[in-house]
């Protein structure tokens, strides 16, 4: 699912008060972390993930999460990334 600019702006506003749900540790992106992010996306639809890595590694991890979990990277500021994936029964209604 591709998001347009209006939808991204809406999701950024929704994500602003959120705290990071998943924090990557010293082991980086493991299968367990991916499963945790997958569960959080299914439950919340919109989550923040803290990735304490260098810029190039952070970009690679964000791309991997988006590709593996079929999620959209909404925003990335510093070490915090915001991901969105609609649930089977969505609670967030995106603007057109």
PDB file of C-alpha atoms in Angstrom:
ATOM      1  CA  UNK A   1       0.000   0.000   0.000  1.00  0.00           C
ATOM      2  CA  UNK A   2       1.400   3.332  -1.055  1.00  0.00           C
ATOM      3  CA  UNK A   3       0.650   6.395   1.076  1.00  0.00           C
ATOM      4  CA  UNK A   4       0.143   9.832  -0.411  1.00  0.00           C
ATOM      5  CA  UNK A   5       1.478  13.016   1.262  1.00  0.00           C
ATOM      6  CA  UNK A   6      -1.838  13.872   2.918  1.00  0.00           C
ATOM      7  CA  UNK A   7      -2.015  10.396   4.501  1.00  0.00           C
ATOM      8  CA  UNK A   8       1.607  10.612   5.669  1.00  0.00           C
ATOM      9  CA  UNK A   9       0.976  13.993   7.280  1.00  0.00           C
ATOM     10  CA  UNK A  10      -2.092  12.571   9.041  1.00  0.00           C
ATOM     11  CA  UNK A  11      -0.112   9.575  10.337  1.00  0.00           C
ATOM     12  CA  UNK A  12       2.775  11.777  11.496  1.00  0.00           C
ATOM     13  CA  UNK A  13       0.313  13.821  13.549  1.00  0.00           C
ATOM     14  CA  UNK A  14      -1.173  10.627  15.016  1.00  0.00           C
ATOM     15  CA  UNK A  15       2.302   9.278  15.861  1.00  0.00           C
ATOM     16  CA  UNK A  16       3.591  12.430  17.528  1.00  0.00           C
ATOM     17  CA  UNK A  17       2.464  11.600  21.113  1.00  0.00           C
ATOM     18  CA  UNK A  18       3.404   7.905  20.845  1.00  0.00           C
ATOM     19  CA  UNK A  19       6.368   6.380  22.669  1.00  0.00           C
ATOM     20  CA  UNK A  20       8.602   3.795  20.960  1.00  0.00           C
ATOM     21  CA  UNK A  21       7.021   0.346  21.279  1.00  0.00           C
ATOM     22  CA  UNK A  22      10.083  -1.639  20.205  1.00  0.00           C
ATOM     23  CA  UNK A  23      13.713  -0.845  21.029  1.00  0.00           C
ATOM     24  CA  UNK A  24      16.424  -2.622  19.051  1.00  0.00           C
ATOM     25  CA  UNK A  25      19.213  -3.883  21.280  1.00  0.00           C
ATOM     26  CA  UNK A  26      22.819  -4.850  20.763  1.00  0.00           C
ATOM     27  CA  UNK A  27      21.890  -7.861  18.623  1.00  0.00           C
ATOM     28  CA  UNK A  28      20.232  -5.661  16.019  1.00  0.00           C
ATOM     29  CA  UNK A  29      17.318  -6.862  13.925  1.00  0.00           C
ATOM     30  CA  UNK A  30      16.682 -10.500  14.841  1.00  0.00           C
ATOM     31  CA  UNK A  31      13.760 -12.804  14.066  1.00  0.00           C
ATOM     32  CA  UNK A  32      12.419 -12.182  17.579  1.00  0.00           C
ATOM     33  CA  UNK A  33      12.506  -8.420  17.110  1.00  0.00           C
ATOM     34  CA  UNK A  34      10.773  -8.739  13.728  1.00  0.00           C
ATOM     35  CA  UNK A  35       8.070 -10.895  15.344  1.00  0.00           C
ATOM     36  CA  UNK A  36       7.624  -8.293  18.096  1.00  0.00           C
ATOM     37  CA  UNK A  37       7.301  -5.476  15.548  1.00  0.00           C
ATOM     38  CA  UNK A  38       4.847  -7.595  13.525  1.00  0.00           C
ATOM     39  CA  UNK A  39       2.673  -8.165  16.607  1.00  0.00           C
ATOM     40  CA  UNK A  40       2.804  -4.488  17.560  1.00  0.00           C
ATOM     41  CA  UNK A  41       1.779  -3.441  14.041  1.00  0.00           C
ATOM     42  CA  UNK A  42      -1.114  -5.905  14.084  1.00  0.00           C
ATOM     43  CA  UNK A  43      -2.311  -4.576  17.420  1.00  0.00           C
ATOM     44  CA  UNK A  44      -1.613  -0.824  17.089  1.00  0.00           C
ATOM     45  CA  UNK A  45      -1.296  -0.257  13.295  1.00  0.00           C
ATOM     46  CA  UNK A  46       0.970   2.777  13.902  1.00  0.00           C
ATOM     47  CA  UNK A  47       4.124   2.332  15.975  1.00  0.00           C
ATOM     48  CA  UNK A  48       7.468   3.911  16.725  1.00  0.00           C
ATOM     49  CA  UNK A  49      10.669   1.850  16.733  1.00  0.00           C
ATOM     50  CA  UNK A  50      13.937   3.065  18.242  1.00  0.00           C
ATOM     51  CA  UNK A  51      16.984   1.983  16.230  1.00  0.00           C
ATOM     52  CA  UNK A  52      20.243   3.004  17.973  1.00  0.00           C
ATOM     53  CA  UNK A  53      22.587   2.331  15.039  1.00  0.00           C
ATOM     54  CA  UNK A  54      24.657   4.432  12.659  1.00  0.00           C
ATOM     55  CA  UNK A  55      22.789   6.180   9.803  1.00  0.00           C
ATOM     56  CA  UNK A  56      23.606   3.698   7.025  1.00  0.00           C
ATOM     57  CA  UNK A  57      22.731   0.695   9.200  1.00  0.00           C
ATOM     58  CA  UNK A  58      19.570   2.411  10.446  1.00  0.00           C
ATOM     59  CA  UNK A  59      18.400   3.024   6.866  1.00  0.00           C
ATOM     60  CA  UNK A  60      19.031  -0.631   5.981  1.00  0.00           C
ATOM     61  CA  UNK A  61      17.141  -1.851   9.064  1.00  0.00           C
ATOM     62  CA  UNK A  62      14.186   0.437   8.284  1.00  0.00           C
ATOM     63  CA  UNK A  63      14.038  -0.831   4.694  1.00  0.00           C
ATOM     64  CA  UNK A  64      14.205  -4.438   5.908  1.00  0.00           C
ATOM     65  CA  UNK A  65      11.381  -3.929   8.416  1.00  0.00           C
ATOM     66  CA  UNK A  66       9.196  -2.279   5.768  1.00  0.00           C
ATOM     67  CA  UNK A  67       9.866  -5.023   3.202  1.00  0.00           C
ATOM     68  CA  UNK A  68       9.652  -8.040   5.528  1.00  0.00           C
ATOM     69  CA  UNK A  69       6.491  -6.929   7.333  1.00  0.00           C
ATOM     70  CA  UNK A  70       4.751  -5.230   4.393  1.00  0.00           C
ATOM     71  CA  UNK A  71       4.658  -1.969   6.371  1.00  0.00           C
ATOM     72  CA  UNK A  72       5.050   1.660   5.346  1.00  0.00           C
ATOM     73  CA  UNK A  73       7.850   3.790   6.735  1.00  0.00           C
ATOM     74  CA  UNK A  74       5.946   6.981   7.538  1.00  0.00           C
ATOM     75  CA  UNK A  75       8.748   9.020   9.090  1.00  0.00           C
ATOM     76  CA  UNK A  76      12.291   8.721  10.341  1.00  0.00           C
ATOM     77  CA  UNK A  77      13.717  11.333  12.689  1.00  0.00           C
ATOM     78  CA  UNK A  78      17.066  10.572  14.265  1.00  0.00           C
ATOM     79  CA  UNK A  79      16.924   7.121  15.822  1.00  0.00           C
ATOM     80  CA  UNK A  80      13.116   6.886  15.829  1.00  0.00           C
ATOM     81  CA  UNK A  81      11.194   5.398  12.893  1.00  0.00           C
ATOM     82  CA  UNK A  82       7.415   5.402  12.505  1.00  0.00           C
ATOM     83  CA  UNK A  83       5.794   2.458  10.734  1.00  0.00           C
ATOM     84  CA  UNK A  84       2.192   1.949   9.613  1.00  0.00           C
ATOM     85  CA  UNK A  85       0.389  -1.163   8.468  1.00  0.00           C
ATOM     86  CA  UNK A  86      -3.407  -1.423   8.438  1.00  0.00           C
ATOM     87  CA  UNK A  87      -4.807  -4.218  10.583  1.00  0.00           C
ATOM     88  CA  UNK A  88      -7.372  -6.746   9.398  1.00  0.00           C
ATOM     89  CA  UNK A  89      -9.993  -4.531  11.049  1.00  0.00           C
ATOM     90  CA  UNK A  90      -8.424  -1.035  10.811  1.00  0.00           C
ATOM     91  CA  UNK A  91      -9.055   1.477  13.581  1.00  0.00           C
ATOM     92  CA  UNK A  92      -7.177   4.330  11.901  1.00  0.00           C
ATOM     93  CA  UNK A  93      -9.175   5.884   9.069  1.00  0.00           C
ATOM     94  CA  UNK A  94      -6.831   7.472   6.538  1.00  0.00           C
ATOM     95  CA  UNK A  95      -7.875  10.576   4.591  1.00  0.00           C
ATOM     96  CA  UNK A  96      -8.099  10.177   0.815  1.00  0.00           C
TER      97      UNK A  96
END
